[in-house]
mmCIF file of C-alpha atoms in Angstrom:
data_model
loop_
_atom_site.group_PDB
_atom_site.id
_atom_site.type_symbol
_atom_site.label_atom_id
_atom_site.label_comp_id
_atom_site.label_asym_id
_atom_site.label_seq_id
_atom_site.Cartn_x
_atom_site.Cartn_y
_atom_site.Cartn_z
ATOM 1 C CA MET A 168 12.959 14.944 21.335
ATOM 2 C CA ILE A 169 12.690 11.548 22.733
ATOM 3 C CA ASN A 170 15.474 9.095 22.083
ATOM 4 C CA ASN A 171 14.813 5.521 20.435
ATOM 5 C CA LYS A 172 14.411 4.111 24.057
ATOM 6 C CA GLU A 173 11.385 6.003 24.757
ATOM 7 C CA LYS A 174 9.679 5.229 21.267
ATOM 8 C CA VAL A 175 7.185 3.400 23.379
ATOM 9 C CA HIS A 176 5.836 4.683 26.255
ATOM 10 C CA SER A 177 4.582 2.363 28.921
ATOM 11 C CA ASN A 178 1.015 1.805 28.610
ATOM 12 C CA GLY A 179 1.331 1.552 24.703
ATOM 13 C CA ALA A 180 1.218 4.656 23.276
ATOM 14 C CA ILE A 181 3.897 5.305 19.987
ATOM 15 C CA LEU A 182 5.661 8.059 20.142
ATOM 16 C CA LEU A 183 6.781 10.010 16.048
ATOM 17 C CA GLY A 184 8.012 12.935 15.039
ATOM 18 C CA GLU A 185 7.426 15.299 17.285
ATOM 19 C CA GLN A 186 3.265 16.008 17.359
ATOM 20 C CA VAL A 187 2.042 12.267 16.935
ATOM 21 C CA GLU A 188 1.197 9.403 19.311
ATOM 22 C CA VAL A 189 -0.382 6.443 17.844
ATOM 23 C CA ASP A 190 -2.438 3.900 20.081
ATOM 24 C CA GLY A 191 -2.412 5.265 23.190
ATOM 25 C CA TYR A 192 -2.379 8.610 24.897
ATOM 26 C CA TYR A 193 0.669 10.821 25.786
ATOM 27 C CA GLY A 194 -0.992 14.051 24.938
ATOM 28 C CA ARG A 195 0.377 15.208 21.832
ATOM 29 C CA GLN A 196 -0.901 16.811 19.054
ATOM 30 C CA ALA A 197 -2.097 14.317 17.335
ATOM 31 C CA ARG A 198 -3.492 11.137 18.142
ATOM 32 C CA ILE A 199 -3.671 8.198 15.283
ATOM 33 C CA ILE A 200 -5.969 4.738 15.733
ATOM 34 C CA THR A 201 -3.965 2.173 13.266
ATOM 35 C CA HIS A 202 -7.545 0.231 13.679
ATOM 36 C CA PHE A 203 -10.206 -0.299 16.341
ATOM 37 C CA HIS A 204 -9.161 -3.648 18.409
ATOM 38 C CA SER A 205 -9.281 -2.166 22.090
ATOM 39 C CA ASP A 206 -5.590 -2.684 22.802
ATOM 40 C CA HIS A 207 -4.568 0.066 20.342
ATOM 41 C CA THR A 208 -7.541 2.497 21.241
ATOM 42 C CA LYS A 209 -6.314 3.008 25.067
ATOM 43 C CA GLY A 210 -6.515 6.387 26.779
ATOM 44 C CA LEU A 211 -8.530 7.826 23.735
ATOM 45 C CA SER A 212 -10.963 9.698 26.091
ATOM 46 C CA TYR A 213 -7.838 11.606 27.129
ATOM 47 C CA SER A 214 -6.778 12.245 23.792
ATOM 48 C CA ALA A 215 -10.631 13.037 22.643
ATOM 49 C CA ARG A 216 -9.577 16.011 25.306
ATOM 50 C CA LYS A 217 -6.124 17.042 24.724
ATOM 51 C CA ALA A 218 -5.352 16.310 21.378
ATOM 52 C CA ARG A 219 -6.291 18.515 18.545
ATOM 53 C CA SER A 220 -7.161 16.044 16.085
ATOM 54 C CA ILE A 221 -7.545 12.154 15.889
ATOM 55 C CA ILE A 222 -6.664 10.222 12.938
ATOM 56 C CA ALA A 223 -7.685 6.946 11.351
ATOM 57 C CA THR A 224 -9.368 5.642 8.225
ATOM 58 C CA THR A 225 -12.881 5.934 7.326
ATOM 59 C CA PRO A 226 -13.396 2.209 8.049
ATOM 60 C CA THR A 227 -11.816 2.404 11.401
ATOM 61 C CA ILE A 228 -13.351 5.619 12.575
ATOM 62 C CA GLU A 229 -16.762 3.468 11.009
ATOM 63 C CA ALA A 230 -16.071 0.157 13.161
ATOM 64 C CA LEU A 231 -15.494 2.619 16.423
ATOM 65 C CA GLU A 232 -18.267 4.161 16.441
ATOM 66 C CA VAL A 233 -20.016 0.825 15.651
ATOM 67 C CA LEU A 234 -18.155 -0.498 19.090
ATOM 68 C CA ASN A 235 -19.455 2.533 20.867
ATOM 69 C CA VAL A 236 -16.172 4.631 21.140
ATOM 70 C CA LYS A 237 -17.352 7.895 21.192
ATOM 71 C CA LEU A 238 -15.287 10.443 19.778
ATOM 72 C CA PRO A 239 -15.163 14.220 18.974
ATOM 73 C CA LYS A 240 -16.999 14.763 15.407
ATOM 74 C CA GLU A 241 -15.076 18.146 15.280
ATOM 75 C CA LYS A 242 -11.476 16.333 15.973
ATOM 76 C CA ILE A 243 -12.017 13.606 13.940
ATOM 77 C CA ILE A 244 -10.112 13.435 10.691
ATOM 78 C CA ALA A 245 -10.502 10.658 7.924
ATOM 79 C CA LEU A 246 -7.359 9.898 6.199
ATOM 80 C CA GLU A 247 -6.796 7.903 3.192
ATOM 81 C CA TYR A 248 -4.034 6.022 2.535
ATOM 82 C CA ASN A 249 -0.965 7.810 1.172
ATOM 83 C CA THR A 250 -1.864 10.655 1.496
ATOM 84 C CA PRO A 251 0.079 12.797 3.592
ATOM 85 C CA LEU A 252 -1.217 15.023 6.216
ATOM 86 C CA ASN A 253 0.774 18.315 6.969
ATOM 87 C CA LEU A 254 1.317 18.771 10.543
ATOM 88 C CA VAL A 255 3.718 21.739 12.414
ATOM 89 C CA GLY A 256 7.042 20.724 11.576
ATOM 90 C CA GLU A 257 6.514 17.180 9.539
ATOM 91 C CA LYS A 258 3.707 15.085 7.618
ATOM 92 C CA VAL A 259 1.958 12.002 8.722
ATOM 93 C CA SER A 260 0.768 9.319 6.696
ATOM 94 C CA LEU A 261 -1.757 6.150 6.668
ATOM 95 C CA LEU A 262 -0.067 3.354 4.826
ATOM 96 C CA TYR A 263 -2.258 -0.127 4.181
ATOM 97 C CA SER A 264 -1.619 -3.023 6.270
ATOM 98 C CA LYS A 265 -3.650 -6.228 6.227
ATOM 99 C CA HIS A 266 -4.804 -7.027 10.057
ATOM 100 C CA VAL A 267 -8.014 -6.164 9.934
ATOM 101 C CA PHE A 268 -9.822 -3.711 7.468
ATOM 102 C CA GLY A 269 -9.261 -0.261 8.172
ATOM 103 C CA SER A 270 -6.003 -0.748 9.270
ATOM 104 C CA ALA A 271 -2.384 1.203 8.889
ATOM 105 C CA GLN A 272 0.435 1.620 9.117
ATOM 106 C CA VAL A 273 1.609 4.697 10.485
ATOM 107 C CA LEU A 274 4.560 7.108 8.070
ATOM 108 C CA VAL A 275 6.007 10.596 9.793
ATOM 109 C CA GLU A 276 8.165 12.749 7.852
ATOM 110 C CA LYS A 277 9.849 14.968 9.314
ATOM 111 C CA ASP A 278 10.929 18.600 7.933
ATOM 112 C CA ASN A 279 14.209 18.069 8.801
ATOM 113 C CA GLY A 280 14.187 14.604 6.563
ATOM 114 C CA ASP A 281 13.843 12.165 9.258
ATOM 115 C CA ARG A 282 11.439 9.482 8.663
ATOM 116 C CA GLU A 283 10.084 7.607 11.393
ATOM 117 C CA GLY A 284 7.537 4.693 11.190
ATOM 118 C CA TYR A 285 5.351 2.269 13.150
ATOM 119 C CA THR A 286 4.172 -1.179 11.855
ATOM 120 C CA SER A 287 1.097 -1.393 14.193
ATOM 121 C CA ASP A 288 -0.348 -5.185 13.895
ATOM 122 C CA PHE A 289 0.029 -6.444 10.805
ATOM 123 C CA LYS A 290 0.780 -9.585 8.392
ATOM 124 C CA LEU A 291 2.848 -11.090 5.242
ATOM 125 C CA PRO A 292 1.690 -10.922 2.590
ATOM 126 C CA GLY A 293 -0.530 -8.144 1.651
ATOM 127 C CA THR A 294 1.293 -5.608 3.974
ATOM 128 C CA ILE A 295 3.349 -2.508 2.222
ATOM 129 C CA ILE A 296 6.931 -2.867 3.805
ATOM 130 C CA MET A 297 7.578 0.806 4.767
ATOM 131 C CA ARG A 298 12.002 1.291 3.797
ATOM 132 C CA ASP A 299 14.069 3.913 3.917
ATOM 133 C CA LEU A 300 13.474 4.439 7.159
ATOM 134 C CA ASP A 301 15.690 6.197 10.040
ATOM 135 C CA THR A 302 13.465 4.851 12.760
ATOM 136 C CA LEU A 303 11.140 1.497 12.633
ATOM 137 C CA VAL A 304 8.881 0.660 15.447
ATOM 138 C CA ILE A 305 7.647 -3.057 14.714
ATOM 139 C CA ASP A 306 5.599 -4.985 16.330
ATOM 140 C CA ALA A 307 6.683 -8.373 17.637
ATOM 141 C CA THR A 308 3.876 -10.330 19.336
ATOM 142 C CA TYR A 309 5.257 -13.066 17.518
ATOM 143 C CA GLY A 310 8.722 -12.283 18.037
ATOM 144 C CA SER A 311 10.307 -15.423 19.188
ATOM 145 C CA PRO A 312 12.029 -18.608 16.669
ATOM 146 C CA ASP A 313 9.391 -21.248 17.890
ATOM 147 C CA MET A 314 6.581 -18.878 16.862
ATOM 148 C CA THR A 315 6.610 -19.891 13.853
ATOM 149 C CA ARG A 316 3.543 -21.875 12.201
ATOM 150 C CA TRP A 317 4.360 -24.033 8.847
ATOM 151 C CA PHE A 318 0.825 -24.296 8.052
ATOM 152 C CA LYS A 319 0.497 -20.513 7.308
ATOM 153 C CA LYS A 320 0.622 -20.687 3.815
ATOM 154 C CA GLU A 321 -1.738 -23.762 3.483
ATOM 155 C CA ILE A 322 -4.488 -22.917 6.970
ATOM 156 C CA GLU A 323 -7.287 -20.934 4.482
ATOM 157 C CA GLY A 324 -8.104 -24.091 2.546
ATOM 158 C CA ILE A 325 -7.272 -26.121 5.635
ATOM 159 C CA LEU A 326 -10.165 -23.953 7.223
ATOM 160 C CA VAL A 327 -12.497 -24.375 4.657
ATOM 161 C CA ASP A 328 -12.367 -27.546 3.937
ATOM 162 C CA PHE A 329 -12.535 -28.201 7.275
ATOM 163 C CA ILE A 330 -15.799 -26.232 7.879
ATOM 164 C CA SER A 331 -16.836 -27.984 5.049
ATOM 165 C CA SER A 332 -16.599 -31.385 6.286
ATOM 166 C CA LEU A 333 -18.039 -29.945 10.049
ATOM 167 C CA LEU A 334 -21.508 -29.161 8.241
ATOM 168 C CA SER A 335 -21.951 -32.258 5.839
ATOM 169 C CA TYR A 336 -23.239 -33.960 9.204
ATOM 170 C CA GLY A 337 -26.264 -31.823 8.967
ATOM 171 C CA TYR A 338 -25.145 -29.642 12.109
ATOM 172 C CA PRO A 339 -24.525 -25.871 12.441
ATOM 173 C CA VAL A 340 -21.290 -24.544 13.135
ATOM 174 C CA THR A 341 -20.318 -21.396 15.701
ATOM 175 C CA ILE A 342 -17.388 -19.845 14.641
ATOM 176 C CA TYR A 343 -15.583 -17.939 17.606
ATOM 177 C CA ALA A 344 -12.881 -14.990 16.411
ATOM 178 C CA TYR A 345 -12.411 -11.568 17.161
ATOM 179 C CA TYR A 346 -13.897 -8.011 15.625
ATOM 180 C CA GLY A 347 -11.999 -7.995 11.230
ATOM 181 C CA LYS A 348 -10.729 -11.563 12.254
ATOM 182 C CA MET A 349 -14.198 -12.571 11.551
ATOM 183 C CA GLN A 350 -15.018 -10.525 7.912
ATOM 184 C CA GLU A 351 -12.025 -11.890 7.410
ATOM 185 C CA ILE A 352 -12.579 -15.425 7.554
ATOM 186 C CA MET A 353 -16.252 -14.643 5.850
ATOM 187 C CA GLU A 354 -14.101 -12.907 3.114
ATOM 188 C CA ILE A 355 -12.314 -17.085 2.953
ATOM 189 C CA ILE A 356 -15.031 -18.902 3.038
ATOM 190 C CA ARG A 357 -16.985 -16.982 0.189
ATOM 191 C CA ARG A 358 -14.110 -17.065 -2.130
ATOM 192 C CA TYR A 359 -13.628 -20.952 -1.701
ATOM 193 C CA GLY A 360 -17.385 -21.172 -2.742
ATOM 194 C CA LEU A 361 -19.123 -22.447 0.207
ATOM 195 C CA ALA A 362 -22.331 -21.041 0.037
ATOM 196 C CA VAL A 363 -23.531 -21.525 3.394
ATOM 197 C CA PRO A 364 -25.232 -18.487 5.582
ATOM 198 C CA PHE A 365 -23.888 -16.075 8.175
ATOM 199 C CA ILE A 366 -25.876 -15.456 11.212
ATOM 200 C CA MET A 367 -24.550 -13.217 13.353
ATOM 201 C CA PRO A 368 -25.707 -10.514 16.114
ATOM 202 C CA ARG A 369 -26.137 -7.014 15.673
ATOM 203 C CA LYS A 370 -23.027 -5.649 16.057
ATOM 204 C CA VAL A 371 -20.919 -8.009 13.992
ATOM 205 C CA TYR A 372 -23.465 -7.511 10.768
ATOM 206 C CA GLU A 373 -23.287 -3.897 11.856
ATOM 207 C CA LEU A 374 -18.886 -4.034 11.415
ATOM 208 C CA THR A 375 -19.494 -6.581 8.570
ATOM 209 C CA LYS A 376 -21.899 -3.877 6.551
ATOM 210 C CA ILE A 377 -18.837 -2.042 7.177
ATOM 211 C CA SER A 378 -16.618 -4.132 5.589
ATOM 212 C CA VAL A 379 -18.179 -4.565 2.823
ATOM 213 C CA ARG A 380 -18.501 -1.193 1.853
ATOM 214 C CA HIS A 381 -14.873 -0.768 1.911
ATOM 215 C CA GLY A 382 -14.411 -3.647 -0.521
ATOM 216 C CA LEU A 383 -14.512 -6.891 1.321
ATOM 217 C CA ARG A 384 -16.596 -9.886 -1.007
ATOM 218 C CA ILE A 385 -19.378 -10.584 1.543
ATOM 219 C CA ASN A 386 -23.158 -12.224 1.249
ATOM 220 C CA ASP A 387 -25.805 -13.636 2.283
ATOM 221 C CA TYR A 388 -25.046 -12.501 6.142
ATOM 222 C CA PHE A 389 -27.673 -12.161 8.299
ATOM 223 C CA ASP A 390 -28.805 -10.396 11.848
ATOM 224 C CA GLU A 391 -29.691 -12.933 14.018
ATOM 225 C CA SER A 392 -32.650 -11.720 15.074
ATOM 226 C CA THR A 393 -34.674 -10.936 11.749
ATOM 227 C CA GLU A 394 -37.346 -13.164 10.759
ATOM 228 C CA GLU A 395 -35.295 -14.413 7.721
ATOM 229 C CA ALA A 396 -32.365 -15.617 10.169
ATOM 230 C CA PHE A 397 -34.785 -17.460 12.494
ATOM 231 C CA ASP A 398 -36.053 -19.312 9.086
ATOM 232 C CA ILE A 399 -32.418 -19.848 8.258
ATOM 233 C CA ILE A 400 -31.469 -21.120 11.581
ATOM 234 C CA LYS A 401 -34.442 -23.866 11.424
ATOM 235 C CA SER A 402 -32.656 -25.589 8.730
ATOM 236 C CA ASN A 403 -29.908 -26.062 10.168
ATOM 237 C CA TRP A 404 -27.272 -25.030 7.467
ATOM 238 C CA PHE A 405 -25.850 -21.635 8.485
ATOM 239 C CA ILE A 406 -22.481 -20.635 10.152
ATOM 240 C CA ARG A 407 -22.896 -18.718 13.000
ATOM 241 C CA PHE A 408 -20.071 -16.066 14.011
ATOM 242 C CA LEU A 409 -19.707 -14.879 17.873
ATOM 243 C CA HIS A 410 -16.994 -12.744 19.301
ATOM 244 C CA TYR A 411 -14.166 -14.652 20.309
ATOM 245 C CA ASN A 412 -14.866 -13.998 24.386
ATOM 246 C CA SER A 413 -17.747 -15.351 24.268
ATOM 247 C CA ARG A 414 -16.765 -18.679 24.004
ATOM 248 C CA GLY A 415 -16.874 -19.729 27.735
ATOM 249 C CA GLU A 416 -20.874 -19.129 27.411
ATOM 250 C CA HIS A 417 -21.217 -22.267 24.877
ATOM 251 C CA ILE A 418 -18.710 -24.693 26.138
ATOM 252 C CA LYS A 419 -21.427 -27.319 26.621
ATOM 253 C CA SER A 420 -23.684 -26.993 23.887
ATOM 254 C CA THR A 421 -23.817 -29.486 21.738
ATOM 255 C CA GLY A 422 -25.322 -30.046 18.470
ATOM 256 C CA MET A 423 -23.538 -27.581 17.004
ATOM 257 C CA TYR A 424 -20.152 -27.750 16.290
ATOM 258 C CA HIS A 425 -17.952 -24.902 18.197
ATOM 259 C CA VAL A 426 -14.707 -23.253 16.310
ATOM 260 C CA TYR A 427 -12.165 -21.180 18.062
ATOM 261 C CA VAL A 428 -10.248 -19.474 15.497
ATOM 262 C CA THR A 429 -6.836 -18.022 17.289
ATOM 263 C CA GLY A 430 -3.275 -16.991 16.382
ATOM 264 C CA TRP A 431 -1.164 -18.808 19.421
ATOM 265 C CA VAL A 432 -1.132 -22.170 17.965
ATOM 266 C CA PHE A 433 1.918 -23.384 16.540
ATOM 267 C CA ASP A 434 2.580 -26.864 16.013
ATOM 268 C CA LYS A 435 -0.690 -27.952 14.165
ATOM 269 C CA PRO A 436 -3.335 -26.385 12.163
ATOM 270 C CA ILE A 437 -6.641 -28.028 13.884
ATOM 271 C CA LYS A 438 -7.039 -29.308 17.233
ATOM 272 C CA GLU A 439 -9.918 -30.501 18.696
ATOM 273 C CA ILE A 440 -10.755 -29.808 22.310
ATOM 274 C CA ASN A 441 -11.977 -32.694 25.172
ATOM 275 C CA TYR A 442 -12.394 -34.813 22.126
ATOM 276 C CA ASP A 443 -15.910 -34.896 22.236
ATOM 277 C CA GLY A 444 -16.369 -34.241 18.713
ATOM 278 C CA TRP A 445 -18.320 -30.892 19.170
ATOM 279 C CA ARG A 446 -15.161 -28.220 19.703
ATOM 280 C CA TYR A 447 -12.061 -27.204 18.034
ATOM 281 C CA ILE A 448 -9.242 -25.382 17.496
ATOM 282 C CA VAL A 449 -7.591 -23.565 14.181
ATOM 283 C CA GLY A 450 -4.652 -21.901 14.126
ATOM 284 C CA PHE A 451 -5.628 -18.817 11.848
ATOM 285 C CA SER A 452 -4.198 -15.583 12.674
ATOM 286 C CA ASP A 453 -4.187 -11.865 11.300
ATOM 287 C CA HIS A 454 -0.992 -11.370 12.266
ATOM 288 C CA ALA A 455 2.567 -12.390 11.172
ATOM 289 C CA ASP A 456 4.645 -14.700 12.718
ATOM 290 C CA PHE A 457 8.198 -15.072 14.188
ATOM 291 C CA GLU A 458 9.266 -15.598 9.886
ATOM 292 C CA ASP A 459 6.915 -12.804 8.534
ATOM 293 C CA THR A 460 7.871 -9.775 10.902
ATOM 294 C CA LEU A 461 11.852 -10.628 10.962
ATOM 295 C CA TYR A 462 11.647 -10.596 6.841
ATOM 296 C CA TYR A 463 9.819 -7.004 6.977
ATOM 297 C CA VAL A 464 12.502 -5.992 9.116
ATOM 298 C CA GLU A 465 15.203 -7.387 6.751
ATOM 299 C CA GLU A 466 13.195 -5.684 3.451
ATOM 300 C CA ALA A 467 12.725 -2.526 5.299
ATOM 301 C CA ASN A 468 16.065 -2.460 6.751
ATOM 302 C CA PRO A 469 15.957 0.351 8.645
ATOM 303 C CA LYS A 470 18.564 2.262 10.489
ATOM 304 C CA ASN A 471 16.779 2.379 13.965
ATOM 305 C CA LEU A 472 14.415 -0.527 14.976
ATOM 306 C CA VAL A 473 12.621 -0.358 18.018
ATOM 307 C CA ILE A 474 10.701 -3.427 19.071
ATOM 308 C CA ASP A 475 7.302 -2.751 20.428
ATOM 309 C CA CYS A 476 7.575 -4.236 23.736
ATOM 310 C CA THR A 477 4.351 -3.562 25.469
ATOM 311 C CA ARG A 478 2.323 -6.081 23.452
ATOM 312 C CA THR A 479 4.796 -8.717 23.862
ATOM 313 C CA THR A 480 6.560 -9.997 26.512
ATOM 314 C CA VAL A 481 10.839 -8.705 27.421
ATOM 315 C CA ASP A 482 11.673 -12.512 26.900
ATOM 316 C CA ILE A 483 10.480 -12.611 23.228
ATOM 317 C CA ALA A 484 11.494 -9.169 22.555
ATOM 318 C CA LYS A 485 14.933 -9.855 23.242
ATOM 319 C CA ARG A 486 14.859 -13.522 21.439
ATOM 320 C CA PHE A 487 13.334 -11.067 18.146
ATOM 321 C CA MET A 488 16.311 -8.630 18.837
ATOM 322 C CA LYS A 489 19.293 -11.509 18.716
ATOM 323 C CA GLU A 490 17.990 -13.121 15.772
ATOM 324 C CA VAL A 491 17.460 -9.524 13.833
ATOM 325 C CA LYS A 492 21.323 -8.605 15.445
ATOM 326 C CA LYS A 493 22.304 -12.407 13.657
ATOM 327 C CA ARG A 494 21.016 -10.945 10.120
ATOM 328 C CA LYS A 495 21.698 -7.142 10.041
ATOM 329 C CA PRO A 496 24.307 -6.591 12.292
ATOM 330 C CA SER A 497 24.159 -2.638 11.172
ATOM 331 C CA ILE A 498 21.091 -1.680 12.459
ATOM 332 C CA ASN A 499 20.544 -0.467 15.924
ATOM 333 C CA ILE A 500 17.682 -1.880 18.116
ATOM 334 C CA GLU A 501 16.343 -1.428 21.135
ATOM 335 C CA ILE A 502 13.883 -2.701 23.164
ATOM 336 C CA SER A 503 11.068 0.254 24.267
ATOM 337 C CA PRO A 504 9.755 0.415 27.220
ATOM 338 C CA SER A 505 12.532 -1.774 28.611
ATOM 339 C CA ALA A 506 10.501 -2.974 32.092
ATOM 340 C CA PRO A 507 6.497 -2.030 30.509
ATOM 341 C CA ALA A 508 2.783 -2.507 31.906
ATOM 342 C CA LYS A 509 2.196 -5.480 29.143
ATOM 343 C CA VAL A 510 -0.306 -4.378 27.018
ATOM 344 C CA ILE A 511 -2.196 -7.469 25.947
ATOM 345 C CA PRO A 512 -3.135 -8.370 22.389
ATOM 346 C CA GLU A 513 -6.911 -8.368 21.625
ATOM 347 C CA GLU A 514 -6.859 -9.857 18.454
ATOM 348 C CA ASP A 515 -5.323 -13.615 18.381
#
């Protein structure tokens, strides 16, 4: 039996109940993938060989296929939200998480009545808060009090207004973001009524199709290699979406505005880079900041809290533990593992 200090393995695997490993490899019977970001798919090739089942939501499974993550089809279980799956001595459920399309939290209920949950990456509002837990494993990527975005409630409108203002100068805009966050931004732009075509590489196009199939409201998006996209590009009236990691390839490009979207901005929503008028950073995140992470814990009020220290630093985890203890002294808190090999969060 795993104690709370060992709930998180140094490779990032979250260990729930006796059968389940989440977002990392540990050699258990069931591997759960909470979402398709690469820092949560570590060790999948090992799990694919050793585990009896690979469990995720349907959008996550479809996205992984587009991202060329190979899984044995006979082991895949597409699990809908709030649908318990019986394992030996326990049952597992996936609960909705507002992070990227298809993302999920994990709840394991043991036959002896114990309830254990893992948030994975999430943000508020929109994520279901798991309550009545014996043990909660929480993601605390932004677990330090100085990691609070004062502008988070207004950032959607700020982002769309800024993009619209750039387009008004007659040049297109390229937005650099991670998979999943891209699609969230596309939907926000449409919700705010900005009717400009979206141009994107084939892989982003396929992921966007999946997101639309599973509920996101995005239209007028085009694979950049098509004739239709060529005609749109000639007009100079479009937004291009590229993966965040490709931003260095276009650093000297002018005649197009470049907007880099990241969660690692806390002091102001928009920053100009190099003050050349072409490159900007926008502080938009698909992660809970410090305030929202703390709010989740306060509302969940678990008996035991385990802070995942593989996707943040020990120092940040300790700061978060200190703040929780101030507000919820009755909760037993562990940082796990105490000296991790850090898994860098991909999505922000």
